[in-house]
Amino acid sequence: MDLGSEAVHIDVFTLFPPWFDWFRGQRHVVNAMALGSSVEAVDYRAHTPLKAGQVDDTPFGGGAGMVLRVDVVEAALRARYGEDPVGLREHRRVIALTPGGRLLDDALASELADEPALTLLCGRYEGFDERILEHFVSDQVSIGRYVLAGGELAAMVVMDTVLRKLPGVLGDDSSAREESFSEALEGAPEYPHYTRPAQWRGWTVPEVLLSGHHARVDEWRREQSRRRAGGPLP
Ligand code: 6GU
């Protein structure tokens, strides 16, 4: 069972780098960085070739909102990687966060956790000029079929689920291995958890969990997980 590579170096391109300061302060993200991963927010505006920090423009053909410009994204990627971004995606996953992209699930998170490095591109407002997606990007990823005001929250969701898969990040690797939707549980939701008190208002804990019988506990958990996969129980 593959928990991913040792570390992942993530660059997230955004118009709002300070938003990621909060994310970088989360315990598991701090742990991941201490273990050699990195999360860097790169400002599209820092290298824009346009006046007054302009990065987006009105859509050709008319319509509401603003579109992130292809020349601006090219300049930002060139400044960061020192190469033509058309070639970048041949050797590095360059992921645009778009509502219509490939849906993020546990399998995609594991796949991304196996990469040595990721580039995440956040769009704002109406999104990306199509030529960015066509020529610079290797993947388009969505976190669900609804629309957010921008890709930043989606990028944080992607990074959260990727970083917590890295060895050592959660402190106990078994918690990432045997969790909801994981291969270890055959894609099923996780079994129920209980902790002290063993009795509360007459609500009890399943006897088997108090038995100290590890094989029976294991069997019970797998059975519960399979039952939950069959759909919500009353
Ligand atoms: Cl990745 N971006 C935006 N703007 N909205 C979304 C999304 C991404 N995933 C779901 N909704």
PDB file of C-alpha atoms and ligand atoms in Angstrom, residues 97-99 141-151 154, ligand 1:
ATOM      1  CA  LEU A  97      -8.228  24.535 -10.050  1.00  0.00           C
ATOM      2  CA  THR A  98     -11.431  24.675 -12.100  1.00  0.00           C
ATOM      3  CA  PRO A  99     -15.010  23.789 -11.086  1.00  0.00           C
ATOM      4  CA  VAL A 141      -8.994  19.538 -10.741  1.00  0.00           C
ATOM      5  CA  SER A 142     -12.311  20.364  -9.069  1.00  0.00           C
ATOM      6  CA  ILE A 143     -13.316  19.789  -5.452  1.00  0.00           C
ATOM      7  CA  GLY A 144     -17.010  19.393  -6.245  1.00  0.00           C
ATOM      8  CA  ARG A 145     -19.810  20.361  -8.553  1.00  0.00           C
ATOM      9  CA  TYR A 146     -20.457  23.851  -7.231  1.00  0.00           C
ATOM     10  CA  VAL A 147     -18.750  27.142  -7.946  1.00  0.00           C
ATOM     11  CA  LEU A 148     -16.401  28.950  -5.574  1.00  0.00           C
ATOM     12  CA  ALA A 149     -15.407  32.592  -6.059  1.00  0.00           C
ATOM     13  CA  GLY A 150     -11.852  31.426  -6.748  1.00  0.00           C
ATOM     14  CA  GLY A 151      -9.507  28.472  -6.688  1.00  0.00           C
ATOM     15  CA  ALA A 154      -9.931  24.457  -3.549  1.00  0.00           C
TER      16      ALA A 154
HETATM   17 CL1  6GU B   1     -11.224  23.997  -8.226  1.00  0.00          CL
HETATM   18  N1  6GU B   1     -12.511  26.285  -8.393  1.00  0.00           N
HETATM   19  C1  6GU B   1     -13.612  27.027  -8.292  1.00  0.00           C
HETATM   20  N2  6GU B   1     -13.551  28.338  -8.601  1.00  0.00           N
HETATM   21  N3  6GU B   1     -14.780  26.555  -7.916  1.00  0.00           N
HETATM   22  C2  6GU B   1     -14.814  25.260  -7.608  1.00  0.00           C
HETATM   23  C3  6GU B   1     -13.718  24.418  -7.683  1.00  0.00           C
HETATM   24  C4  6GU B   1     -12.562  24.980  -8.094  1.00  0.00           C
HETATM   25  N4  6GU B   1     -14.082  23.172  -7.320  1.00  0.00           N
HETATM   26  C5  6GU B   1     -15.365  23.270  -7.034  1.00  0.00           C
HETATM   27  N5  6GU B   1     -15.813  24.514  -7.210  1.00  0.00           N
END
